[in-house]
Short mmCIF file of C-alpha atoms in Angstrom, two decimals:
data_model
loop_
_atom_site.label_atom_id
_atom_site.label_comp_id
_atom_site.label_asym_id
_atom_site.label_seq_id
_atom_site.Cartn_x
_atom_site.Cartn_y
_atom_site.Cartn_z
CA MET R 1 -112.29 -142.58 -13.20
CA SER R 2 -115.53 -140.73 -13.66
CA GLY R 3 -118.90 -141.14 -12.02
CA ALA R 4 -119.23 -142.74 -8.61
CA ASP R 5 -116.48 -144.31 -6.56
CA ILE R 6 -113.88 -146.19 -8.52
CA ASP R 7 -112.40 -149.67 -8.67
CA SER R 8 -108.81 -150.23 -9.58
CA PRO R 9 -108.67 -152.94 -12.24
CA ASP R 10 -108.35 -156.45 -10.83
CA LEU R 11 -104.69 -157.38 -10.90
CA ASP R 12 -102.87 -160.29 -9.31
CA SER R 13 -99.95 -159.46 -7.03
CA SER R 14 -97.64 -161.03 -9.59
CA GLU R 15 -98.63 -158.43 -12.16
CA VAL R 16 -97.58 -155.47 -10.02
CA ASP R 17 -94.11 -154.91 -8.64
CA SER R 18 -94.10 -155.34 -4.87
CA PRO R 19 -91.59 -154.03 -2.28
CA GLY R 20 -89.63 -157.25 -2.63
CA HIS R 21 -89.04 -156.68 -6.36
CA ASP R 22 -86.42 -154.50 -8.00
CA SER R 23 -88.61 -151.72 -9.42
CA GLY R 24 -86.25 -148.80 -8.93
CA TYR R 25 -87.78 -147.93 -5.58
CA ASP R 26 -85.19 -146.20 -3.45
CA GLY R 27 -87.13 -145.84 -0.18
CA GLY R 28 -86.18 -142.16 -0.07
CA ALA R 29 -87.42 -139.23 -2.09
CA GLY R 30 -89.42 -141.18 -4.69
CA PRO R 31 -93.24 -141.26 -4.85
CA VAL R 32 -95.13 -142.92 -2.01
CA VAL R 33 -96.34 -145.56 -4.50
CA PRO R 34 -93.92 -145.87 -7.46
CA ALA R 35 -95.54 -145.93 -10.90
CA PRO R 36 -94.52 -149.53 -11.78
CA TRP R 37 -96.64 -150.76 -8.87
CA LEU R 38 -99.90 -149.22 -10.10
CA PRO R 39 -102.58 -151.09 -12.06
CA ARG R 40 -102.75 -149.88 -15.66
CA GLY R 41 -106.08 -148.02 -15.41
CA LEU R 42 -105.02 -146.13 -12.30
CA ALA R 43 -101.59 -145.39 -13.77
CA ASP R 44 -103.24 -143.84 -16.84
CA ALA R 45 -105.49 -141.70 -14.62
CA VAL R 46 -102.48 -140.57 -12.58
CA GLY R 47 -100.73 -139.53 -15.78
CA ALA R 48 -103.74 -137.47 -16.93
CA ALA R 49 -104.10 -135.84 -13.50
CA GLY R 50 -100.39 -135.03 -13.49
CA GLU R 51 -100.64 -133.29 -16.86
CA ARG R 52 -103.51 -131.15 -15.58
CA LEU R 53 -101.71 -130.24 -12.34
CA ALA R 54 -98.58 -129.31 -14.30
CA ARG R 55 -100.64 -127.04 -16.58
CA LEU R 56 -102.02 -125.36 -13.45
CA GLY R 57 -98.45 -124.64 -12.34
CA VAL R 58 -98.21 -127.05 -9.41
CA ARG R 59 -94.56 -127.27 -8.34
CA ALA R 60 -92.47 -129.19 -5.84
CA GLY R 61 -92.91 -128.04 -2.27
CA GLU R 62 -96.32 -126.46 -2.87
CA ARG R 63 -99.51 -127.33 -0.99
CA VAL R 64 -102.58 -128.40 -2.95
CA VAL R 65 -106.13 -128.75 -1.63
CA LEU R 66 -108.03 -131.39 -3.60
CA ASP R 67 -111.82 -131.16 -3.81
CA THR R 68 -114.14 -133.91 -5.04
CA PRO R 69 -117.93 -134.16 -5.12
CA THR R 70 -119.54 -136.47 -2.57
CA ARG R 71 -120.78 -138.83 -5.28
CA ALA R 72 -117.24 -139.49 -6.58
CA ARG R 73 -114.89 -138.99 -3.66
CA TRP R 74 -112.32 -141.58 -4.74
CA ALA R 75 -111.76 -139.71 -8.01
CA VAL R 76 -109.23 -137.80 -5.91
CA LEU R 77 -106.82 -140.75 -5.69
CA PRO R 78 -105.12 -140.18 -9.09
CA TYR R 79 -104.69 -136.49 -8.22
CA LEU R 80 -103.07 -137.31 -4.88
CA LEU R 81 -100.61 -139.68 -6.53
CA ALA R 82 -99.95 -137.21 -9.35
CA ALA R 83 -99.28 -134.34 -6.95
CA ASP R 84 -96.89 -136.59 -5.05
CA ARG R 85 -94.96 -137.27 -8.25
CA LEU R 86 -94.62 -133.51 -8.76
CA GLY R 87 -93.29 -133.19 -5.20
CA ALA R 88 -96.37 -131.33 -3.91
CA ALA R 89 -98.26 -132.08 -0.70
CA SER R 90 -101.99 -132.76 -0.91
CA LEU R 91 -104.78 -131.94 1.52
CA LEU R 92 -107.93 -133.94 0.77
CA ALA R 93 -110.93 -131.76 1.61
CA ASP R 94 -113.74 -133.41 3.56
CA THR R 95 -117.16 -132.81 2.01
CA ALA R 96 -118.68 -133.10 5.50
CA TRP R 97 -116.86 -130.02 6.82
CA THR R 98 -118.96 -127.06 7.77
CA ALA R 99 -118.13 -123.71 6.17
CA ARG R 100 -116.46 -122.69 9.43
CA GLU R 101 -114.33 -125.84 9.56
CA ARG R 102 -113.27 -125.51 5.93
CA ALA R 103 -112.31 -121.87 6.41
CA ALA R 104 -110.22 -122.74 9.47
CA VAL R 105 -108.44 -125.57 7.61
CA LEU R 106 -107.65 -123.38 4.59
CA THR R 107 -106.36 -120.60 6.85
CA ASP R 108 -103.93 -122.97 8.54
CA ALA R 109 -102.87 -124.88 5.41
CA ALA R 110 -102.49 -121.73 3.24
CA PRO R 111 -102.53 -123.74 0.00
CA HIS R 112 -100.91 -122.60 -3.22
CA HIS R 113 -103.66 -124.30 -5.26
CA VAL R 114 -107.23 -125.47 -4.75
CA VAL R 115 -108.08 -128.04 -7.41
CA GLY R 116 -111.39 -129.77 -8.02
CA THR R 117 -111.47 -133.12 -9.78
CA GLY R 118 -114.52 -131.85 -11.68
CA GLY R 119 -112.55 -129.09 -13.44
CA GLU R 120 -112.53 -126.21 -10.93
CA ALA R 121 -109.20 -124.67 -9.93
CA ALA R 122 -107.88 -121.64 -8.10
CA THR R 123 -104.40 -120.38 -7.34
CA ALA R 124 -103.41 -118.47 -4.23
CA ASP R 125 -100.30 -117.03 -2.64
CA GLY R 126 -99.61 -119.81 -0.18
CA GLY R 127 -96.42 -118.29 1.10
CA PRO R 128 -93.19 -120.29 1.58
CA ARG R 129 -93.10 -123.74 0.06
CA THR R 130 -92.60 -126.80 2.29
CA PRO R 131 -90.57 -129.44 0.42
CA GLY R 132 -90.41 -133.06 1.51
CA LEU R 133 -94.10 -133.50 2.39
CA PHE R 134 -96.65 -135.58 0.49
CA LEU R 135 -99.81 -135.38 2.62
CA LEU R 136 -101.48 -132.82 4.86
CA PRO R 137 -103.84 -135.03 6.88
CA THR R 138 -106.41 -133.41 9.11
CA THR R 139 -107.51 -134.72 12.46
CA SER R 140 -110.99 -136.17 12.41
CA GLY R 141 -112.63 -133.28 14.21
CA SER R 142 -114.54 -135.74 16.43
CA THR R 143 -113.71 -133.59 19.44
CA GLY R 144 -113.30 -130.17 17.80
CA THR R 145 -112.00 -128.21 14.80
CA PRO R 146 -109.70 -130.23 12.50
CA THR R 147 -105.95 -129.67 12.77
CA VAL R 148 -103.73 -129.67 9.66
CA LEU R 149 -100.77 -132.04 10.02
CA ALA R 150 -97.65 -132.53 7.89
CA ARG R 151 -96.61 -136.03 6.80
CA ASP R 152 -93.71 -137.23 4.65
CA ARG R 153 -93.71 -140.32 2.46
CA GLN R 154 -91.33 -142.45 4.49
CA SER R 155 -93.53 -142.33 7.60
CA TRP R 156 -96.34 -144.15 5.79
CA ARG R 157 -94.02 -146.50 3.91
CA ILE R 158 -92.87 -147.72 7.31
CA GLY R 159 -96.49 -148.23 8.33
CA PHE R 160 -97.27 -150.13 5.11
CA ASP R 161 -94.49 -152.61 5.81
CA THR R 162 -95.28 -152.78 9.53
CA LEU R 163 -98.89 -153.81 8.87
CA GLY R 164 -97.66 -156.24 6.23
CA ALA R 165 -99.35 -157.65 3.16
CA LEU R 166 -103.02 -158.65 3.38
CA PRO R 167 -105.03 -161.06 1.25
CA GLY R 168 -106.46 -159.36 -1.81
CA PRO R 169 -108.63 -157.94 -3.17
CA VAL R 170 -108.86 -155.13 -0.62
CA LEU R 171 -112.12 -153.24 -0.03
CA VAL R 172 -111.86 -149.70 1.34
CA PRO R 173 -115.44 -148.49 2.05
CA GLY R 174 -115.08 -144.91 3.21
CA PRO R 175 -113.93 -141.44 2.12
CA PRO R 176 -110.27 -140.80 1.25
CA SER R 177 -110.33 -137.60 3.35
CA SER R 178 -110.15 -139.95 6.35
CA THR R 179 -106.57 -141.16 6.85
CA LEU R 180 -107.92 -144.51 8.02
CA TYR R 181 -109.33 -145.27 4.57
CA LEU R 182 -106.61 -143.49 2.59
CA PHE R 183 -103.93 -145.45 4.43
CA GLY R 184 -105.79 -148.67 3.61
CA ALA R 185 -105.94 -147.82 -0.10
CA LEU R 186 -102.28 -146.81 -0.41
CA HIS R 187 -101.25 -149.82 1.70
CA ALA R 188 -102.98 -152.09 -0.83
CA LEU R 189 -101.24 -150.41 -3.77
CA HIS R 190 -97.91 -150.57 -1.93
CA HIS R 191 -98.28 -154.35 -1.68
CA GLY R 192 -99.48 -154.80 -5.26
CA LEU R 193 -103.02 -155.83 -4.31
CA SER R 194 -106.24 -155.29 -6.24
CA LEU R 195 -108.08 -152.33 -4.72
CA VAL R 196 -111.82 -151.67 -4.58
CA THR R 197 -112.93 -148.28 -3.23
CA ARG R 198 -116.41 -147.29 -2.13
CA GLY R 199 -117.91 -144.26 -0.41
CA ARG R 200 -119.64 -146.46 2.17
CA LEU R 201 -119.90 -150.10 3.21
CA ASP R 202 -122.29 -152.29 1.26
CA PRO R 203 -122.18 -155.96 2.38
CA THR R 204 -122.68 -157.04 -1.24
CA ASP R 205 -119.20 -155.62 -2.00
CA LEU R 206 -117.44 -157.95 0.45
CA PRO R 207 -114.47 -159.64 -1.22
CA ASP R 208 -114.57 -163.39 -0.76
CA GLY R 209 -111.21 -164.31 0.71
CA GLY R 210 -109.90 -160.72 0.60
CA SER R 211 -109.58 -157.93 3.16
CA VAL R 212 -111.69 -154.98 4.33
CA HIS R 213 -110.68 -151.78 6.16
CA LEU R 214 -113.47 -150.47 8.40
CA VAL R 215 -114.46 -148.79 11.68
CA PRO R 216 -116.39 -150.45 14.55
CA ALA R 217 -119.79 -149.08 13.48
CA GLN R 218 -119.30 -150.64 10.03
CA LEU R 219 -118.19 -153.90 11.63
CA THR R 220 -121.40 -154.00 13.67
CA ALA R 221 -123.48 -153.31 10.55
CA LEU R 222 -121.65 -156.06 8.67
CA LEU R 223 -122.30 -158.56 11.49
CA ASP R 224 -125.97 -157.52 11.66
CA GLU R 225 -126.30 -158.30 7.96
CA ARG R 226 -124.56 -161.63 8.50
CA ASP R 227 -127.03 -162.43 11.27
CA ARG R 228 -129.98 -161.67 8.98
CA ARG R 229 -128.53 -163.39 5.91
CA PRO R 230 -126.03 -166.14 6.82
CA GLY R 231 -123.63 -167.31 4.18
CA GLY R 232 -122.25 -165.41 1.22
CA PRO R 233 -118.75 -164.02 0.62
CA ALA R 234 -116.50 -163.82 3.66
CA PRO R 235 -113.25 -161.84 3.82
CA ARG R 236 -110.18 -163.49 5.27
CA VAL R 237 -109.15 -160.34 7.17
CA LEU R 238 -111.10 -157.44 8.68
CA VAL R 239 -108.83 -154.51 9.58
CA CYS R 240 -110.67 -152.39 12.15
CA GLY R 241 -109.48 -149.03 13.48
CA GLY R 242 -110.88 -145.72 14.65
CA ALA R 243 -112.16 -146.92 18.05
CA HIS R 244 -112.04 -149.85 20.44
CA VAL R 245 -113.83 -153.05 19.39
CA ALA R 246 -115.98 -154.22 22.30
CA PRO R 247 -115.48 -157.82 23.50
CA GLY R 248 -119.09 -158.62 22.60
CA VAL R 249 -118.47 -157.49 19.02
CA ARG R 250 -115.29 -159.58 18.82
CA GLU R 251 -117.27 -162.61 20.02
CA ARG R 252 -119.97 -162.03 17.38
CA CYS R 253 -117.31 -161.71 14.70
CA ALA R 254 -115.70 -165.01 15.71
CA ARG R 255 -119.11 -166.72 15.73
CA LEU R 256 -120.52 -165.29 12.49
CA LEU R 257 -117.26 -165.20 10.51
CA PRO R 258 -115.27 -168.13 11.94
CA GLY R 259 -112.71 -168.16 9.15
CA THR R 260 -112.02 -164.41 9.30
CA LEU R 261 -109.17 -162.76 11.23
CA LEU R 262 -110.17 -159.57 13.03
CA LEU R 263 -107.08 -157.36 13.03
CA GLU R 264 -107.73 -154.44 15.37
CA TYR R 265 -105.36 -151.52 15.54
CA TYR R 266 -104.96 -148.39 17.59
CA GLY R 267 -103.50 -145.34 15.93
CA SER R 268 -103.95 -141.65 15.25
CA ALA R 269 -103.58 -139.19 12.41
CA GLU R 270 -100.51 -137.89 14.24
CA HIS R 271 -98.75 -141.23 14.85
CA SER R 272 -100.28 -143.63 12.30
CA LEU R 273 -100.06 -147.26 13.52
CA ILE R 274 -99.30 -147.53 17.22
CA ALA R 275 -100.50 -150.94 18.39
CA THR R 276 -102.36 -153.96 17.04
CA ARG R 277 -104.39 -156.88 18.38
CA ARG R 278 -104.95 -160.16 16.53
CA ASP R 279 -106.53 -162.19 19.35
CA ASP R 280 -108.30 -161.64 22.66
CA GLY R 281 -105.18 -160.33 24.38
CA PRO R 282 -104.18 -156.69 24.85
CA LEU R 283 -103.01 -154.31 22.19
CA ARG R 284 -99.28 -154.62 21.50
CA PRO R 285 -97.04 -151.82 20.18
CA VAL R 286 -95.90 -152.36 16.59
CA GLU R 287 -92.26 -152.64 15.67
CA GLY R 288 -90.28 -149.42 16.09
CA VAL R 289 -92.88 -147.73 18.33
CA HIS R 290 -91.89 -146.93 21.92
CA LEU R 291 -94.59 -146.08 24.45
CA SER R 292 -94.54 -144.50 27.88
CA VAL R 293 -97.22 -143.28 30.28
CA ARG R 294 -96.78 -140.08 32.27
CA ASP R 295 -99.51 -138.96 34.65
CA ASP R 296 -101.86 -141.48 33.00
CA VAL R 297 -101.28 -139.94 29.52
CA LEU R 298 -99.78 -141.99 26.67
CA TRP R 299 -96.67 -140.69 24.91
CA VAL R 300 -95.56 -142.14 21.58
CA ASP R 301 -92.10 -142.15 20.03
CA SER R 302 -92.44 -143.46 16.47
CA PRO R 303 -90.80 -143.14 13.05
CA GLN R 304 -94.35 -143.02 11.67
CA SER R 305 -95.14 -139.70 13.38
CA VAL R 306 -95.97 -136.54 11.43
CA GLN R 307 -93.40 -133.81 10.97
CA GLY R 308 -95.56 -131.23 12.72
CA ARG R 309 -98.66 -129.14 12.06
CA PHE R 310 -99.60 -126.05 10.08
CA THR R 311 -100.82 -122.87 11.74
CA ARG R 312 -101.74 -119.91 9.53
CA GLY R 313 -99.56 -121.16 6.71
CA GLY R 314 -96.51 -121.87 8.83
CA LEU R 315 -95.19 -125.34 9.62
CA VAL R 316 -94.67 -125.81 13.35
CA PRO R 317 -92.35 -128.83 13.55
CA ASP R 318 -92.58 -131.42 16.29
CA GLY R 319 -89.38 -131.74 18.23
CA PRO R 320 -87.47 -135.02 18.56
CA GLY R 321 -88.71 -137.61 21.01
CA PRO R 322 -92.17 -138.69 22.14
CA THR R 323 -95.38 -136.73 21.54
CA THR R 324 -98.94 -137.18 22.72
CA VAL R 325 -102.48 -136.66 21.47
CA GLY R 326 -103.77 -136.72 25.05
CA ASP R 327 -105.02 -140.30 25.22
CA ARG R 328 -105.17 -141.77 28.70
CA ALA R 329 -103.72 -145.26 28.88
CA GLU R 330 -102.20 -148.03 30.96
CA LEU R 331 -99.15 -150.18 30.15
CA SER R 332 -98.81 -153.61 31.73
CA ASP R 333 -95.49 -155.05 32.88
CA ASP R 334 -95.32 -157.19 29.73
CA GLY R 335 -95.99 -154.26 27.40
CA GLY R 336 -99.73 -154.70 26.85
CA LEU R 337 -101.57 -151.45 26.12
CA THR R 338 -105.02 -150.46 27.38
CA VAL R 339 -106.34 -147.18 25.97
CA LEU R 340 -108.77 -145.42 28.29
CA GLY R 341 -109.76 -142.55 26.03
CA ARG R 342 -108.83 -138.99 25.15
CA ALA R 343 -108.23 -136.65 28.08
CA ALA R 344 -110.48 -134.15 26.30
CA THR R 345 -113.39 -136.62 26.61
CA THR R 346 -112.94 -137.21 30.32
CA ILE R 347 -116.01 -136.35 32.40
CA SER R 348 -115.67 -135.02 35.95
CA SER R 349 -118.68 -136.37 37.83
CA GLY R 350 -118.97 -136.10 41.60
CA GLY R 351 -115.20 -135.91 42.01
CA THR R 352 -114.53 -138.96 39.79
CA LEU R 353 -112.87 -138.69 36.39
CA VAL R 354 -114.73 -140.87 33.90
CA ALA R 355 -113.25 -141.71 30.48
CA ALA R 356 -116.09 -141.61 27.96
CA GLU R 357 -114.50 -144.30 25.79
CA GLU R 358 -114.23 -146.71 28.72
CA VAL R 359 -118.01 -146.53 29.25
CA GLU R 360 -118.67 -146.80 25.50
CA GLN R 361 -116.57 -149.97 25.26
CA VAL R 362 -118.77 -151.66 27.86
CA LEU R 363 -122.04 -150.70 26.15
CA ARG R 364 -121.23 -151.24 22.46
CA GLY R 365 -121.59 -155.01 22.52
CA ILE R 366 -125.14 -155.04 23.93
CA PRO R 367 -127.87 -156.40 21.61
CA GLY R 368 -129.85 -153.58 20.04
CA VAL R 369 -126.97 -151.07 20.32
CA GLY R 370 -125.67 -149.88 16.96
CA ASP R 371 -123.24 -147.41 18.54
CA VAL R 372 -123.00 -145.14 21.57
CA VAL R 373 -121.50 -141.80 22.57
CA VAL R 374 -120.97 -140.97 26.23
CA ALA R 375 -120.82 -137.33 27.27
CA GLY R 376 -121.20 -135.18 30.36
CA THR R 377 -124.27 -133.03 30.98
CA PRO R 378 -124.61 -130.44 33.75
CA HIS R 379 -125.88 -131.59 37.15
CA ALA R 380 -126.61 -129.41 40.19
CA SER R 381 -124.68 -131.48 42.75
CA LEU R 382 -122.36 -133.72 40.70
CA GLY R 383 -121.09 -131.02 38.35
CA MET R 384 -121.53 -133.31 35.35
CA VAL R 385 -123.57 -136.46 34.99
CA VAL R 386 -122.48 -139.36 32.78
CA THR R 387 -124.92 -139.47 29.85
CA ALA R 388 -125.13 -142.31 27.32
CA VAL R 389 -126.59 -141.51 23.88
CA VAL R 390 -127.41 -144.88 22.33
CA GLU R 391 -127.95 -145.37 18.61
CA ALA R 392 -130.69 -147.98 18.29
CA ARG R 393 -130.39 -150.98 16.02
CA ASP R 394 -133.48 -153.01 15.10
CA GLY R 395 -135.78 -151.39 17.65
CA VAL R 396 -135.25 -149.85 21.08
CA PRO R 397 -132.34 -151.35 23.09
CA ASP R 398 -133.23 -153.24 26.26
CA ARG R 399 -132.78 -150.79 29.15
CA ARG R 400 -132.28 -153.61 31.64
CA ALA R 401 -129.52 -155.17 29.52
CA LEU R 402 -127.73 -151.83 29.24
CA ARG R 403 -127.86 -151.20 32.95
CA ALA R 404 -126.84 -154.76 33.75
CA ALA R 405 -123.79 -154.37 31.49
CA ALA R 406 -122.92 -151.07 33.19
CA ARG R 407 -123.19 -152.68 36.63
CA ALA R 408 -121.01 -155.62 35.55
CA GLY R 409 -118.34 -153.62 33.77
CA LEU R 410 -118.14 -150.25 35.52
CA SER R 411 -117.70 -148.95 39.04
CA PRO R 412 -120.77 -147.06 40.36
CA ALA R 413 -119.34 -143.59 39.71
CA LYS R 414 -118.70 -144.42 36.05
CA ARG R 415 -122.16 -145.77 35.22
CA PRO R 416 -124.45 -143.58 33.11
CA ARG R 417 -127.18 -141.90 35.14
CA ARG R 418 -128.93 -140.50 32.08
CA TRP R 419 -129.85 -142.63 29.07
CA LEU R 420 -130.95 -141.29 25.67
CA VAL R 421 -131.78 -143.21 22.51
CA THR R 422 -131.53 -141.93 18.93
CA ARG R 423 -132.15 -143.41 15.52
CA ALA R 424 -128.84 -142.08 14.18
CA LEU R 425 -125.85 -140.40 15.82
CA PRO R 426 -124.26 -137.46 14.02
CA ARG R 427 -121.25 -138.77 12.12
CA LEU R 428 -118.07 -137.55 10.51
CA GLY R 429 -117.19 -138.34 6.94
CA SER R 430 -115.01 -141.21 8.24
CA GLY R 431 -118.07 -142.90 9.76
CA LYS R 432 -116.99 -142.24 13.33
CA PRO R 433 -119.46 -140.52 15.69
CA ALA R 434 -119.18 -136.74 15.69
CA ARG R 435 -118.55 -136.38 19.40
CA ALA R 436 -118.28 -132.59 19.35
CA ALA R 437 -121.63 -132.33 17.55
CA VAL R 438 -123.27 -134.60 20.15
CA ASP R 439 -121.83 -132.51 22.99
CA ALA R 440 -123.05 -129.27 21.40
CA ALA R 441 -126.54 -130.65 20.72
CA LEU R 442 -126.81 -131.91 24.30
CA ARG R 443 -125.85 -128.46 25.60
CA ASP R 444 -128.39 -126.56 23.52
CA GLY R 445 -131.14 -129.19 23.64
CA THR R 446 -131.25 -129.87 19.89
CA LEU R 447 -130.11 -133.51 19.92
CA ASP R 448 -132.64 -135.75 18.15
CA ALA R 449 -132.93 -138.25 21.01
CA VAL R 450 -135.50 -139.32 23.60
CA PRO R 451 -135.05 -140.62 27.16
CA LEU R 452 -134.58 -144.35 27.61
CA GLY R 453 -136.29 -144.73 30.95
CA ASP R 454 -136.10 -142.36 33.90
CA PRO R 455 -132.76 -140.80 35.02
CA GLU R 456 -131.03 -142.74 37.79
#
C-alpha cells in the first residue's frame, strides 16, 4: 500500500463473501465493509492501519481527519476502513483545498485526530464525540466553501444495494476525497468485486468487460481516445455521475462503445443516489427515494440522506422528512425527473432566470468542446449576461456550431451572448469544473481565456 495509487489484489466474487452470503454481517452497527469481504492484501493493510490508529488513541465516536499525499491518495482507504472498525468517523482531506478552505473545514469538523498516511499525526480537543457516524463527507465546493456532512454506515449500504452489483473488475479513477469515487470503491468491495484505484483516468487502465466510475469530462476524454484509437479493452458498464451527460455524448458512447451500458445517475453528497438513467429516457428515482418539487426546487426524502452537518464542532441534525440542496427540477406525470441546475447557479439576465446547467447540457456535446462552464457577467442593461467558457478539445471549437446548437436547444434569452475559450478549466480534485473559481476569475479578469468571436 505504498507508493502511488493502489490496486486491490484481483479476486473473483466467489472468493469474497458477498451480501447474499452468511458472513456475520448484521446490517446494523458493524463496519461498512465487513472484514471477511476484503481481499487479503487490503485486509492486511486495514489491520496495520488499525493498530496505528489504536496506538494514537483513536476511540469510538471520535472524528479523524485523514491526510494523504497527492501521489498516493488511495493509501487512505485502509485507514478509512480501520477507523470505521474502531467506531470513528473519517474526513478525507482534499489535497486540492486552499489553505482557507482547509481551515474552514477543520473549524467545522473539530477533529479529535489529524492523521497522515505518511506517518504524521496530531491530536486535538475535538469536543463531544459523535457516535454512530462513519464518514464526514464534504460538499464538492464547486459553488463555494465545502460543507462538512455527517453520514452513517447504513445510508451507504442502502445505496450499495440500490445500485446493485456491477461486472468486475471495477476501475475507480479519481481521488477518494470525492464521495463519487469513494462510493464507487466501497460499492465494489461491498459486492465482492476486484477493485482498481487510480488518481486519474488513463484509458490504458480500462478493464475489459468490467466497470468504470467516472464524471462526464472523463467520459468525453475516454471517447476521444476511442475515436483516435479504435479497438482495445471495453468495459461492460460505465457509471457516470457528477453532472448531466449531454445527448450528443450519449450518442457517441453508443456508437464508439456499442457493447457498453452507460449508467447515468443523479445524486449529491447530501442524498447519495437519487435517480438513475439506463437508456435515452428521463432519470427515474431509485427505490425508496421520494421526490417533490416546490416552487421549482427539488426536495428529496431518502433513507440514504446524511444525518446532518457540522458547524464549529457541533452536529446540526437534519429533521425528519424531505430536504433540498437547492436544485431546480421538473417532475413529469409518470415520475420522470429533469434536473435544471442548482438555484445558486441561476443567472438573472434581462428579467429571465437562466439555469447555467441547462445551457451547459446543450453545449457539451458539440465537436471540439471538452467541457463548458456557464456563468453570469455584469451587463449595463441586462444586469447579467450569459457567458459560456468553453474548454477546447483538439483545437478551437467551431463558433458557428456552438451558436447553432444554442439556437436549436435554447430560447433566445438563455443563449450565451459572450463566448470565451480556454485550454483548461479550473477543476476540483473530483475532476468536476471549479465553478466558483471560474466565477471569481471572470469577476476580477484573471481567467485564462480568450474571446471566441465578438459578443452578441
